[in-house]
Coordinates of C-alpha atoms and ligand atoms in Angstrom, one line a residue:
X1 CA 1.2 -11.5 28.0
X2 CA 4.6 -11.2 26.2
X3 CA 4.8 -13.5 23.2
X4 CA 7.3 -13.9 20.3
X5 CA 6.6 -12.6 16.9
X6 CA 6.5 -16.1 15.6
X7 CA 3.7 -17.1 17.9
X8 CA 1.7 -13.9 17.2
X9 CA 2.0 -14.3 13.5
X10 CA 1.2 -18.0 13.3
X11 CA -2.1 -17.2 15.1
X12 CA -2.7 -14.5 12.5
X13 CA -2.0 -17.0 9.7
X14 CA -4.5 -19.4 11.1
X15 CA -7.2 -16.7 11.4
X16 CA -6.3 -14.8 8.2
X17 CA -5.7 -11.5 9.8
X18 CA -2.8 -9.2 10.4
X19 CA -1.3 -8.0 13.7
X20 CA -0.6 -4.3 13.9
X21 CA 2.9 -3.2 14.9
X22 CA 2.9 0.3 16.4
X23 CA 6.0 2.3 17.1
X24 CA 5.7 3.5 20.6
X25 CA 8.5 6.0 21.3
X26 CA 6.6 7.7 24.1
X27 CA 4.7 6.6 27.2
X28 CA 1.4 8.0 25.7
X29 CA 1.8 6.0 22.5
X30 CA 2.5 2.8 24.4
X31 CA -0.5 3.2 26.6
X32 CA -2.7 4.2 23.8
X33 CA -1.7 1.0 21.9
X34 CA -2.1 -1.4 24.8
X35 CA -5.5 0.0 25.9
X36 CA -6.8 -0.1 22.3
X37 CA -5.7 -3.7 21.9
X38 CA -7.3 -4.7 25.2
X39 CA -10.5 -3.0 24.4
X40 CA -10.7 -4.7 21.1
X41 CA -9.3 -8.1 22.4
X42 CA -6.7 -8.2 19.6
X43 CA -3.0 -9.2 19.7
X44 CA -0.5 -6.5 19.1
X45 CA 3.1 -5.6 18.5
X46 CA 4.8 -2.8 20.4
X47 CA 7.8 -1.6 18.4
X48 CA 10.7 0.5 19.1
X49 CA 12.5 2.0 16.1
X50 CA 16.1 2.8 16.4
X51 CA 15.6 6.3 15.0
X52 CA 13.3 7.1 17.9
X53 CA 16.2 6.8 20.4
X54 CA 16.3 10.6 20.2
X55 CA 12.7 10.7 21.6
X56 CA 13.4 8.1 24.3
X57 CA 16.4 5.8 24.2
X58 CA 15.7 2.0 24.1
X59 CA 17.3 1.7 27.6
X60 CA 14.5 4.0 28.9
X61 CA 11.4 3.1 26.9
X62 CA 12.3 -0.6 26.2
X63 CA 11.7 -1.9 29.8
X64 CA 8.4 0.1 29.9
X65 CA 7.2 -1.7 26.7
X66 CA 8.2 -5.1 28.1
X67 CA 6.4 -4.4 31.4
X68 CA 3.3 -3.3 29.6
X69 CA 3.4 -6.5 27.4
X70 CA 3.8 -8.8 30.4
X71 CA 0.8 -7.2 32.2
X72 CA -1.5 -6.9 29.1
X73 CA -4.6 -9.0 28.8
X74 CA -3.8 -9.7 25.2
X75 CA -0.8 -11.3 23.5
X76 CA 1.9 -8.6 22.9
X77 CA 5.2 -8.9 21.1
X78 CA 7.9 -6.3 21.9
X79 CA 9.9 -5.7 18.7
X80 CA 13.0 -3.8 17.6
X81 CA 12.1 -2.0 14.4
X82 CA 14.8 -1.4 11.8
X83 CA 17.7 -2.7 13.9
X84 CA 21.0 -1.9 12.3
X85 CA 23.7 -3.8 14.1
X86 CA 24.2 -7.0 16.0
X87 CA 25.1 -4.8 19.0
X88 CA 21.7 -3.1 19.0
X89 CA 19.9 -6.4 18.5
X90 CA 21.8 -7.8 21.5
X91 CA 20.8 -4.8 23.6
X92 CA 17.1 -5.2 22.7
X93 CA 17.2 -8.9 23.6
X94 CA 19.0 -8.1 26.9
X95 CA 16.1 -5.7 27.7
X96 CA 13.5 -8.4 27.2
X97 CA 12.3 -7.8 23.6
X98 CA 10.7 -10.9 22.1
X99 CA 11.4 -10.0 18.5
X100 CA 14.0 -8.1 16.5
X101 CA 14.2 -6.8 12.9
X102 CA 17.6 -6.6 11.3
X103 CA 17.5 -4.3 8.3
X104 CA 20.5 -4.9 6.0
X105 CA 18.4 -4.4 2.9
X106 CA 20.6 -1.5 1.7
X107 CA 23.6 -4.0 1.5
X108 CA 24.5 -6.2 -1.4
X109 CA 22.4 -9.4 -1.5
X110 CA 25.1 -11.8 -0.1
X111 CA 26.1 -9.3 2.6
X112 CA 22.4 -8.9 3.6
X113 CA 22.2 -12.7 4.0
X114 CA 25.4 -12.9 6.0
X115 CA 24.3 -10.2 8.4
X116 CA 20.8 -11.6 8.8
X117 CA 22.1 -15.2 9.3
X118 CA 24.4 -13.9 12.1
X119 CA 21.4 -12.3 13.9
X120 CA 19.2 -15.4 13.4
X121 CA 22.0 -17.6 14.9
X122 CA 22.3 -15.3 17.9
X123 CA 18.5 -14.8 18.5
X124 CA 17.7 -18.5 18.2
X125 CA 19.6 -19.2 21.4
X126 CA 17.0 -17.1 23.3
X127 CA 14.1 -18.2 21.1
X128 CA 13.7 -14.6 19.9
X129 CA 12.0 -14.1 16.5
X130 CA 13.7 -12.4 13.6
X131 CA 12.3 -10.2 10.8
X132 CA 14.5 -9.1 7.9
X133 CA 14.0 -7.0 4.8
X134 CA 14.6 -7.7 1.2
X135 CA 14.0 -5.1 -1.5
X136 CA 14.1 -1.5 -0.7
X137 CA 11.4 0.3 1.3
X138 CA 11.6 3.9 0.3
X139 CA 10.5 6.9 2.3
X140 CA 8.3 9.8 1.4
X141 CA 10.6 12.0 3.5
X142 CA 7.8 13.1 5.9
X143 CA 7.7 11.2 9.2
X144 CA 8.0 7.4 9.3
X145 CA 10.1 5.1 11.4
X146 CA 13.1 5.1 9.1
X147 CA 13.8 8.8 9.0
X148 CA 13.9 10.7 12.2
X149 CA 14.2 14.1 10.5
X150 CA 12.6 13.3 7.2
X151 CA 15.7 14.0 5.1
X152 CA 15.7 10.8 3.0
X153 CA 15.6 11.2 -0.8
X154 CA 12.3 10.3 -2.3
X155 CA 12.8 7.5 -4.8
X156 CA 10.0 5.1 -5.6
X157 CA 10.3 2.6 -8.4
X158 CA 9.4 -1.0 -9.0
X159 CA 13.1 -2.0 -9.4
X160 CA 13.3 -1.7 -5.7
X161 CA 10.4 -4.1 -5.1
X162 CA 11.1 -7.6 -3.7
X163 CA 11.6 -10.3 -6.3
X164 CA 9.5 -13.4 -5.3
X165 CA 12.2 -15.9 -6.5
X166 CA 15.0 -14.1 -4.7
X167 CA 12.7 -13.9 -1.6
X168 CA 12.5 -17.7 -1.5
X169 CA 16.3 -18.1 -1.6
X170 CA 16.6 -15.4 1.1
X171 CA 14.2 -17.0 3.5
X172 CA 15.5 -20.5 2.9
X173 CA 19.1 -19.5 3.6
X174 CA 18.5 -17.1 6.5
X175 CA 15.6 -19.0 8.2
X176 CA 14.0 -15.8 9.4
X177 CA 10.5 -15.8 10.9
X178 CA 9.0 -13.0 8.9
X179 CA 10.0 -11.1 5.7
X180 CA 9.6 -7.4 5.2
X181 CA 8.8 -7.1 1.5
X182 CA 8.6 -4.1 -0.7
X183 CA 5.6 -4.1 -3.1
X184 CA 4.5 -0.5 -3.2
X185 CA 4.2 1.1 0.3
X186 CA 6.6 3.8 1.5
X187 CA 7.5 5.0 5.0
X188 CA 6.0 8.2 6.3
X189 CA 3.2 10.3 5.0
X190 CA 2.1 9.6 1.4
X191 CA 2.6 12.4 -1.0
X192 CA 1.0 10.6 -3.9
X193 CA -1.5 7.7 -3.9
X194 CA 0.3 4.4 -3.4
X195 CA 0.1 1.6 -6.0
X196 CA 0.2 -1.8 -4.3
X197 CA 1.5 -4.7 -6.5
X198 CA -0.8 -7.4 -5.0
X199 CA 0.2 -10.1 -7.6
X200 CA 3.8 -9.7 -6.6
X201 CA 2.9 -10.0 -2.9
X202 CA 0.9 -13.2 -3.6
X203 CA 3.9 -14.7 -5.4
X204 CA 6.2 -13.7 -2.5
X205 CA 3.9 -15.3 0.1
X206 CA 3.4 -18.5 -2.0
X207 CA 7.2 -18.9 -2.5
X208 CA 8.3 -18.2 1.1
X209 CA 5.5 -19.8 3.0
X210 CA 6.2 -17.4 5.9
X211 CA 4.4 -14.3 7.2
X212 CA 5.0 -11.2 5.1
X213 CA 5.4 -7.8 6.8
X214 CA 4.2 -4.6 5.3
X215 CA 6.1 -1.5 6.3
X216 CA 4.7 2.0 5.7
X217 CA 1.3 0.6 6.5
X218 CA -0.5 3.7 7.8
X219 CA -2.4 6.0 5.4
X220 CA -3.9 3.3 3.1
X221 CA -7.5 2.7 2.2
X222 CA -9.5 0.1 4.1
X223 CA -9.7 -2.1 0.9
X224 CA -5.9 -2.0 0.5
X225 CA -5.5 -3.5 4.0
X226 CA -8.0 -6.2 3.2
X227 CA -6.3 -7.0 -0.1
X228 CA -2.8 -7.3 1.4
X229 CA -4.1 -9.4 4.4
X230 CA -5.8 -11.8 2.0
X231 CA -2.6 -12.0 0.0
X232 CA -0.4 -13.0 3.0
X233 CA 0.5 -10.0 5.0
X234 CA 0.4 -10.9 8.7
X235 CA 2.2 -7.9 10.3
X236 CA 1.4 -4.3 9.4
X237 CA 3.7 -1.5 10.6
X238 CA 1.5 1.4 11.4
X239 CA 2.8 4.7 12.8
X240 CA 3.0 7.9 10.9
X241 CA -0.7 8.6 10.6
X242 CA -1.4 7.8 14.3
X243 CA 1.4 10.2 15.3
X244 CA -0.1 12.8 13.0
X245 CA -3.5 12.3 14.6
X246 CA -2.0 12.9 18.1
X247 CA -0.3 16.1 16.9
X248 CA -3.4 17.5 15.2
X249 CA -5.5 16.9 18.3
X250 CA -2.9 18.8 20.4
X251 CA -2.8 21.6 17.8
X252 CA -6.6 22.0 17.9
X253 CA -6.6 22.0 21.7
X254 CA -3.8 24.6 21.9
X255 CA -5.8 26.9 19.6
X256 CA -9.0 26.8 21.6
X257 CA -7.7 26.4 25.2
X258 CA -6.3 29.6 26.9
X259 CA -5.0 27.9 30.0
X260 CA -2.4 25.4 28.8
X261 CA -0.6 22.8 30.9
X262 CA 1.7 20.3 29.4
X263 CA 0.2 17.2 31.1
X264 CA -3.1 17.9 29.5
X265 CA -1.5 17.8 26.1
X266 CA -0.2 14.2 26.7
X267 CA -3.8 13.1 27.5
X268 CA -5.2 14.8 24.4
X269 CA -2.5 13.1 22.3
X270 CA -3.0 9.7 23.9
X271 CA -6.7 9.7 23.3
X272 CA -6.4 10.8 19.6
X273 CA -3.7 8.1 19.0
X274 CA -5.8 5.5 20.7
X275 CA -8.8 6.3 18.5
X276 CA -6.7 6.1 15.3
X277 CA -5.0 2.9 16.3
X278 CA -8.3 1.3 17.2
X279 CA -9.7 2.0 13.8
X280 CA -6.6 0.4 12.3
X281 CA -6.7 -2.6 14.6
X282 CA -10.3 -3.2 13.7
X283 CA -9.5 -3.3 10.0
X284 CA -6.5 -5.6 10.5
X285 CA -8.7 -8.1 12.4
X286 CA -10.3 -8.7 8.9
X287 CA -13.6 -9.8 10.3
Ligands
ZN1 ZN1 9.9 0.2 8.2

């Protein structure tokens, strides 16, 4: 069934677990994620990132995600990831998405608040949840949902991390449902071992009393996931490593199979993505 992000994350809060948010730019990914969630009986978030419009535009893949969510035997939120404008947010809501992220984190603080507030006011009329970002989530430059081509500069520093005191002001003034905070993860494939500032995360969660979202959530150690969930993370964005798993399986198959047909590759990719996503979902359930 289709549920809002707010509903999904408040259940996660009650059960002290995190809901996985998986970018699903292709039919194979979307099916892999839904089947994995149903097999494990866990709630899930199907996300569409704006940068993936080149793979399948939101007008094409969006209705598919919404349909999958409605028919699923588990609670599913359909979410716009890294929305950049009110226009794009409106489009997602028109298509039936139950949650949107507006990312104005690159703007000056007051401008970020202004843009987010505008989205919250709009989305509230339709009872759609809103996630916004404070602090800067950087990118490793390889994969990820923020960079389609992987051309972003690599810059990682604690000065870009979310300030717990500012976070409280931001959430109070914008009235968002979930906050994407920066405390050590990066988008894409990790090129060095991440350092997660768990104390900062705990302070953010304590101050905002709302679910915290972790972006760049694939490629971490199991214990890292447990630590962030116990510190207040309720939504984990997971994508790059699942996409990588699909690609590696296809590569292996191509190397050993002389008779290649494209449709077989989609099945190979789907199964590999499903396996990787299931492993992640199992950890996120924090049992
Ligand atoms: Zn992100």
